Amino acid sequence: MEYIQRGSREYKHTNWALFAAGFITFANLYITQPLLPEFSKEFNISPAFASLSLSVTTFALAISLVIVSSLSEAWGRKRLMTISIFASSILTLALAFSPTFEVLLGLRIVQGITFAGLPAIAMAYLGEEMHPKDLGVAMGLYISGNSVGGLAGRVMMGTLTDLYSWQIGMIVIGVLSLMISAYFVVALPSSNHFVARELQFKNLWKSLVSHLKDPAMLNLYGIGFFLMASFVMLYNYIGFKLLAPPYSLSTTIVGWIFIVYLVGTVSSTWFGKLANEYGRRNILLIGTVLMLTGALITLNVSLILKIVGIVVFTFGFFGSHSIASGWVSHRAKHDKAQASSLYLFFYYFGSSVGGTAGGFFWSHFGWIGVIGLITFFLLLAIVLIRLLSLKRKNVIA
């Protein structure tokens, strides 16, 4: 059976379907991020405690990824992705009716589990169905859907919260997500290269261990951890910085600052093309250095320069993530879903660690403390990228 190739009808439908699924998954995943200052005021809690509305979700997602991606080896890719996006959409509607912050956290934990049905499986689906020469671009387009979804969820939530309430925002995004989920079911082609296997947890464990024994894979997993920890940390606490004097911006305006996510749709696709021409290591290093540069620029008191720094940081992040995640899928010669799920486990575990740790640094040291921790994490990521360069016999460039 032939692979899906650029220019075919199936290529178009596949990319649009996974773009749409990534859109609603990440719109709902990060739906509480612009609400952290709102939660702090409404529920009378600290910024670090408010950040748990995102951290517990990404932690539950990280833990669930390995199990759910393994279920897909037996039950099929499309079926589990469909269950995932419908369940996540319904839970967003339920969040609107949370009577306490503790109930909201409970629902977000369950939602984190349901989110797990898309990311690793979508990457495995692309790795199986796309022609290898088109995989980089297709992976970039899928991650573009993630960035646009993250943007739309934040902007819509910030605006609707200012105009009405955060509960109305949850309802609107939940209904929209259900509509897009229906489109996904119709548009995504069935798998042609997937072969169902009996679910055996003993074999699953062997598969996971084999990936973890690969030094290059371990480096890529560590890179994903530090990139995501830095990214979530910056976006979690920039809202607190901009809502306070001397900026005193409104929730709507702070929400619209997330429009810079659009640069992620450019960099994730563009970096995929550059990697094919100049090598994954080189482009991944450039993307990480761009993140570090952008983070340091935000230390300037000028609002314009802060936004410029966020743009540079975001551009580097999405490009780097598309390279690292695509590299994992390309390198894995067996059990691609497990390899991708391990990458995403470290990636989202980094989100939980960075999101909560950043709250303590914000409370004790302010914005300079947040950027200091981000700088430390990104320097560690650069070290791991350099180690990839040194271990050429273990790495496919």
XYZ file of C-alpha atoms in Angstrom:
397
model
C 0.000 0.000 0.000
C 1.287 3.400 -0.943
C 2.197 6.108 1.495
C 0.372 9.423 1.556
C 2.346 11.933 -0.505
C 2.226 15.667 -1.024
C -0.161 16.714 -3.777
C -2.631 13.876 -3.224
C -6.200 14.282 -1.972
C -5.417 12.127 1.054
C -2.465 14.372 1.954
C -4.728 17.408 2.043
C -7.447 15.701 4.096
C -4.947 14.189 6.538
C -3.185 17.472 7.192
C -6.407 19.432 7.679
C -7.930 16.768 9.943
C -4.879 16.553 12.217
C -4.474 20.335 12.131
C -8.081 20.599 13.381
C -7.562 17.928 16.059
C -4.372 19.596 17.261
C -6.202 22.933 17.246
C -8.953 21.895 19.654
C -6.681 19.730 21.814
C -4.310 22.581 22.563
C -7.032 25.211 22.760
C -8.579 23.147 25.565
C -5.298 22.081 27.163
C -4.150 25.665 27.746
C -7.587 27.137 28.318
C -6.801 28.001 31.952
C -3.416 29.628 31.330
C -4.715 33.198 30.751
C -7.045 32.725 33.726
C -4.335 32.271 36.379
C -4.588 35.865 37.666
C -8.394 35.546 37.549
C -8.297 32.316 39.578
C -5.927 33.918 42.102
C -8.434 36.692 42.747
C -11.696 34.733 42.537
C -10.583 31.766 44.659
C -8.118 33.729 46.845
C -5.141 31.479 46.049
C -1.456 32.048 45.274
C -0.087 32.211 41.705
C 1.725 28.896 42.215
C -1.505 27.209 43.381
C -3.474 28.767 40.511
C -0.888 27.344 38.083
C -1.966 23.839 39.153
C -5.000 24.258 36.878
C -2.513 23.704 34.049
C 0.214 21.695 35.810
C -2.072 18.882 37.047
C -3.481 18.559 33.534
C -0.119 18.270 31.831
C 1.101 15.867 34.534
C -1.951 13.597 34.054
C -1.397 13.862 30.308
C 2.264 12.879 30.647
C 1.466 9.815 32.781
C -1.369 8.703 30.490
C 0.489 9.055 27.193
C 2.436 5.816 27.431
C -0.630 3.750 28.343
C -2.974 5.306 25.778
C -0.452 5.152 22.942
C 0.043 1.462 23.742
C -3.715 0.891 23.607
C -3.644 2.377 20.116
C -1.336 -0.454 19.023
C -4.223 -2.836 19.690
C -7.325 -0.678 19.163
C -6.291 1.515 16.262
C -5.130 5.103 15.839
C -8.232 6.891 14.581
C -10.627 5.324 17.092
C -8.665 6.497 20.142
C -8.015 9.956 18.683
C -11.759 10.343 18.127
C -12.630 9.319 21.695
C -9.965 11.688 22.988
C -11.137 14.876 21.298
C -14.851 14.295 21.981
C -14.271 13.520 25.678
C -11.964 16.520 26.091
C -14.548 18.826 24.525
C -17.316 17.608 26.838
C -15.084 18.085 29.893
C -14.430 21.709 28.897
C -18.178 22.282 29.062
C -18.217 20.678 32.522
C -15.450 23.033 33.739
C -17.812 25.982 33.330
C -19.959 24.635 36.171
C -17.160 23.999 38.706
C -18.376 25.256 42.125
C -14.868 25.319 43.675
C -11.264 25.422 42.534
C -10.758 21.905 43.903
C -13.559 20.556 41.673
C -12.020 22.395 38.723
C -8.668 20.722 39.442
C -10.348 17.310 39.588
C -11.960 17.837 36.184
C -8.649 19.075 34.758
C -6.931 15.875 35.937
C -9.536 13.761 34.125
C -9.210 16.024 31.092
C -5.444 15.502 31.119
C -6.059 11.766 30.782
C -8.435 12.234 27.842
C -5.999 14.595 26.094
C -3.480 11.742 25.937
C -5.427 10.086 23.130
C -4.246 12.541 20.495
C -0.618 13.789 20.648
C 1.490 10.619 20.573
C -1.021 8.771 18.397
C -1.181 11.592 15.851
C 2.605 11.586 15.572
C 2.647 7.799 15.192
C -0.120 7.990 12.567
C 1.921 10.463 10.526
C 5.065 8.372 10.930
C 3.234 5.314 9.577
C 1.094 6.837 6.832
C 3.192 9.693 5.396
C 5.929 9.160 2.833
C 9.260 9.709 4.639
C 10.217 12.636 2.395
C 6.981 14.454 3.329
C 6.986 13.588 7.029
C 8.893 16.691 8.173
C 6.467 19.082 6.495
C 3.392 17.107 7.641
C 4.669 17.035 11.237
C 5.282 20.777 11.023
C 1.736 21.380 9.799
C 0.313 19.279 12.628
C 2.309 21.242 15.200
C 1.113 24.425 13.492
C -2.404 23.338 14.436
C -1.188 23.002 18.014
C 0.161 26.546 18.015
C -2.948 28.063 16.385
C -5.154 26.177 18.859
C -3.107 27.369 21.798
C -3.398 30.901 20.454
C -7.136 30.748 19.798
C -7.960 29.238 23.188
C -6.008 31.888 25.067
C -7.271 34.850 23.013
C -10.899 33.713 23.105
C -10.768 32.969 26.824
C -9.171 36.313 27.674
C -11.689 38.262 25.588
C -14.780 36.343 26.716
C -13.690 36.611 30.353
C -13.481 40.385 30.052
C -16.797 40.668 28.192
C -18.777 38.065 30.155
C -17.033 35.553 32.441
C -14.560 32.696 32.262
C -17.496 30.272 32.594
C -19.053 31.613 29.363
C -15.658 31.273 27.709
C -15.521 27.573 28.661
C -18.971 26.943 27.204
C -18.207 28.685 23.899
C -14.907 26.857 23.397
C -16.448 23.526 24.431
C -19.235 23.794 21.841
C -16.792 24.846 19.112
C -14.566 21.891 19.982
C -17.460 19.426 19.582
C -18.172 20.782 16.105
C -14.526 20.464 15.042
C -14.384 16.932 16.474
C -17.195 15.917 14.129
C -15.199 17.283 11.168
C -12.140 15.246 12.227
C -14.087 11.980 12.140
C -15.244 12.638 8.576
C -11.976 14.018 7.166
C -9.199 11.756 8.509
C -8.420 8.745 6.255
C -8.312 5.345 7.893
C -4.888 3.807 8.558
C -3.395 1.740 5.732
C -0.079 0.773 7.328
C -1.287 0.128 10.863
C -1.268 -3.539 11.946
C -3.172 -4.283 15.150
C -1.330 -6.280 17.766
C -2.437 -8.054 20.901
C -1.980 -5.798 23.920
C 0.831 -7.237 26.020
C 2.211 -5.071 28.785
C 5.344 -7.210 29.035
C 6.223 -6.341 25.461
C 5.293 -2.716 26.144
C 7.831 -2.560 28.956
C 10.540 -4.066 26.715
C 9.720 -1.517 24.028
C 9.959 1.411 26.440
C 13.250 0.176 27.880
C 14.731 -0.265 24.406
C 13.965 3.371 23.573
C 15.383 4.557 26.892
C 18.618 2.635 26.246
C 19.243 4.721 23.138
C 21.502 7.662 24.193
C 20.275 9.859 21.341
C 16.648 9.251 22.307
C 17.412 10.125 25.937
C 18.970 13.393 24.803
C 15.940 14.212 22.681
C 13.618 13.446 25.593
C 15.655 15.732 27.852
C 15.595 18.487 25.239
C 11.805 18.232 25.036
C 11.587 18.503 28.844
C 13.657 21.689 29.057
C 12.078 23.360 26.017
C 8.539 22.867 27.314
C 9.373 23.743 30.919
C 10.767 27.070 29.693
C 7.868 27.760 27.348
C 5.089 27.172 29.869
C 6.943 29.090 32.550
C 7.181 32.240 30.428
C 3.542 32.159 29.321
C 2.206 31.270 32.774
C 3.656 34.345 34.461
C 3.878 36.994 31.753
C 0.193 37.674 32.451
C 0.900 38.498 36.108
C 3.685 40.841 34.973
C 1.578 42.692 32.404
C -1.561 43.000 34.536
C 0.434 44.727 37.284
C 1.905 48.284 37.243
C 3.532 49.901 35.339
C 1.669 48.148 32.482
C -1.753 47.506 34.091
C -3.131 45.889 30.936
C -6.608 44.367 30.778
C -7.261 40.625 30.569
C -8.392 41.071 26.962
C -5.187 42.805 25.898
C -3.024 40.265 27.719
C -4.990 37.508 25.981
C -4.363 39.094 22.595
C -0.624 39.113 23.242
C -0.861 35.374 22.599
C -1.378 36.317 18.935
C 2.385 35.885 18.689
C 1.614 32.143 18.592
C 1.085 32.708 14.881
C 4.836 32.838 14.410
C 4.828 29.225 15.585
C 2.808 28.207 12.522
C 5.600 29.652 10.379
C 8.610 28.369 12.292
C 7.337 24.811 12.843
C 6.892 24.281 9.096
C 9.907 26.332 8.007
C 12.277 24.656 10.459
C 11.172 21.274 9.108
C 12.272 22.319 5.629
C 15.536 23.808 6.909
C 16.320 20.613 8.824
C 16.064 18.580 5.636
C 18.602 20.898 4.000
C 21.018 21.788 6.820
C 20.595 18.964 9.327
C 18.407 18.524 12.383
C 21.121 19.247 14.950
C 22.077 22.606 13.488
C 18.517 23.899 13.171
C 17.530 22.586 16.618
C 20.484 24.448 18.152
C 19.535 27.665 16.347
C 15.929 27.393 17.566
C 16.993 26.902 21.189
C 19.401 29.852 21.043
C 16.535 31.967 19.663
C 14.418 30.966 22.684
C 17.181 32.018 25.068
C 17.656 35.324 23.247
C 13.936 36.075 23.339
C 13.673 35.273 27.055
C 16.517 37.662 27.886
C 14.960 40.444 25.789
C 11.821 40.318 27.980
C 13.899 41.580 30.906
C 13.763 45.047 29.334
C 11.155 47.309 30.951
C 9.832 48.474 27.557
C 6.501 46.831 26.721
C 7.378 46.796 23.004
C 10.674 45.021 23.650
C 8.930 42.551 25.957
C 6.565 41.629 23.125
C 9.487 41.390 20.688
C 11.190 39.018 23.133
C 8.061 36.868 23.392
C 7.846 36.705 19.584
C 11.483 35.581 19.232
C 11.077 33.088 22.089
C 7.898 31.601 20.591
C 9.364 31.418 17.079
C 12.318 29.444 18.396
C 10.198 27.153 20.559
C 7.781 25.873 17.931
C 10.552 25.393 15.404
C 12.671 23.480 17.922
C 9.764 21.325 19.089
C 8.850 20.354 15.523
C 12.452 19.258 14.897
C 12.840 17.293 18.144
C 9.455 15.534 17.915
C 9.903 14.685 14.235
C 13.416 13.385 14.968
C 12.057 10.961 17.562
C 9.459 9.611 15.131
C 12.080 9.276 12.380
C 14.661 7.566 14.581
C 12.302 4.977 16.071
C 12.502 1.823 13.976
C 9.839 0.006 15.975
C 6.903 0.913 18.231
C 6.773 4.498 17.011
C 3.789 5.320 19.227
C 5.735 4.359 22.346
C 8.777 6.346 21.212
C 6.637 9.426 20.579
C 4.735 8.973 23.834
C 7.987 8.865 25.797
C 9.071 12.123 24.177
C 5.734 13.681 25.081
C 5.910 12.257 28.600
C 9.112 14.205 29.237
C 7.721 17.176 27.304
C 4.553 17.510 29.401
C 6.310 16.550 32.610
C 8.546 19.533 31.852
C 5.393 21.627 31.501
C 4.235 20.597 34.991
C 7.629 21.156 36.591
C 8.302 24.464 34.869
C 4.772 25.762 35.328
C 4.745 25.228 39.085
C 8.422 25.962 39.799
C 8.075 29.236 37.941
C 5.366 30.269 40.423
C 7.769 30.050 43.346
C 10.445 31.987 41.457
C 7.861 34.619 40.507
C 6.661 34.990 44.100
C 10.178 35.290 45.547
C 12.241 36.969 42.811
C 9.768 38.448 40.330
C 10.226 38.367 36.569
C 14.027 38.224 36.763
C 13.697 35.013 38.791
C 11.438 33.447 36.143
C 13.854 34.359 33.341
C 16.796 33.123 35.420
C 15.229 29.664 35.705
C 14.314 29.657 32.002
C 17.918 30.539 31.130
C 19.196 27.646 33.256
C 16.843 25.170 31.564
C 17.695 26.345 28.041
C 21.435 26.156 28.696
C 20.930 22.528 29.766
C 18.997 21.920 26.526
C 21.893 23.376 24.529
C 24.303 21.027 26.310
C 22.132 18.049 25.308
C 22.025 19.237 21.692
C 25.815 19.495 21.681
C 26.007 15.962 23.085
C 23.935 14.823 20.110
C 26.599 16.369 17.897
C 29.376 14.544 19.729
C 27.650 11.137 19.574
C 27.462 10.950 15.801
C 27.461 7.166 15.722
C 24.241 7.174 17.786
C 22.478 9.903 15.849
C 20.804 10.220 12.487
C 21.446 13.825 11.514
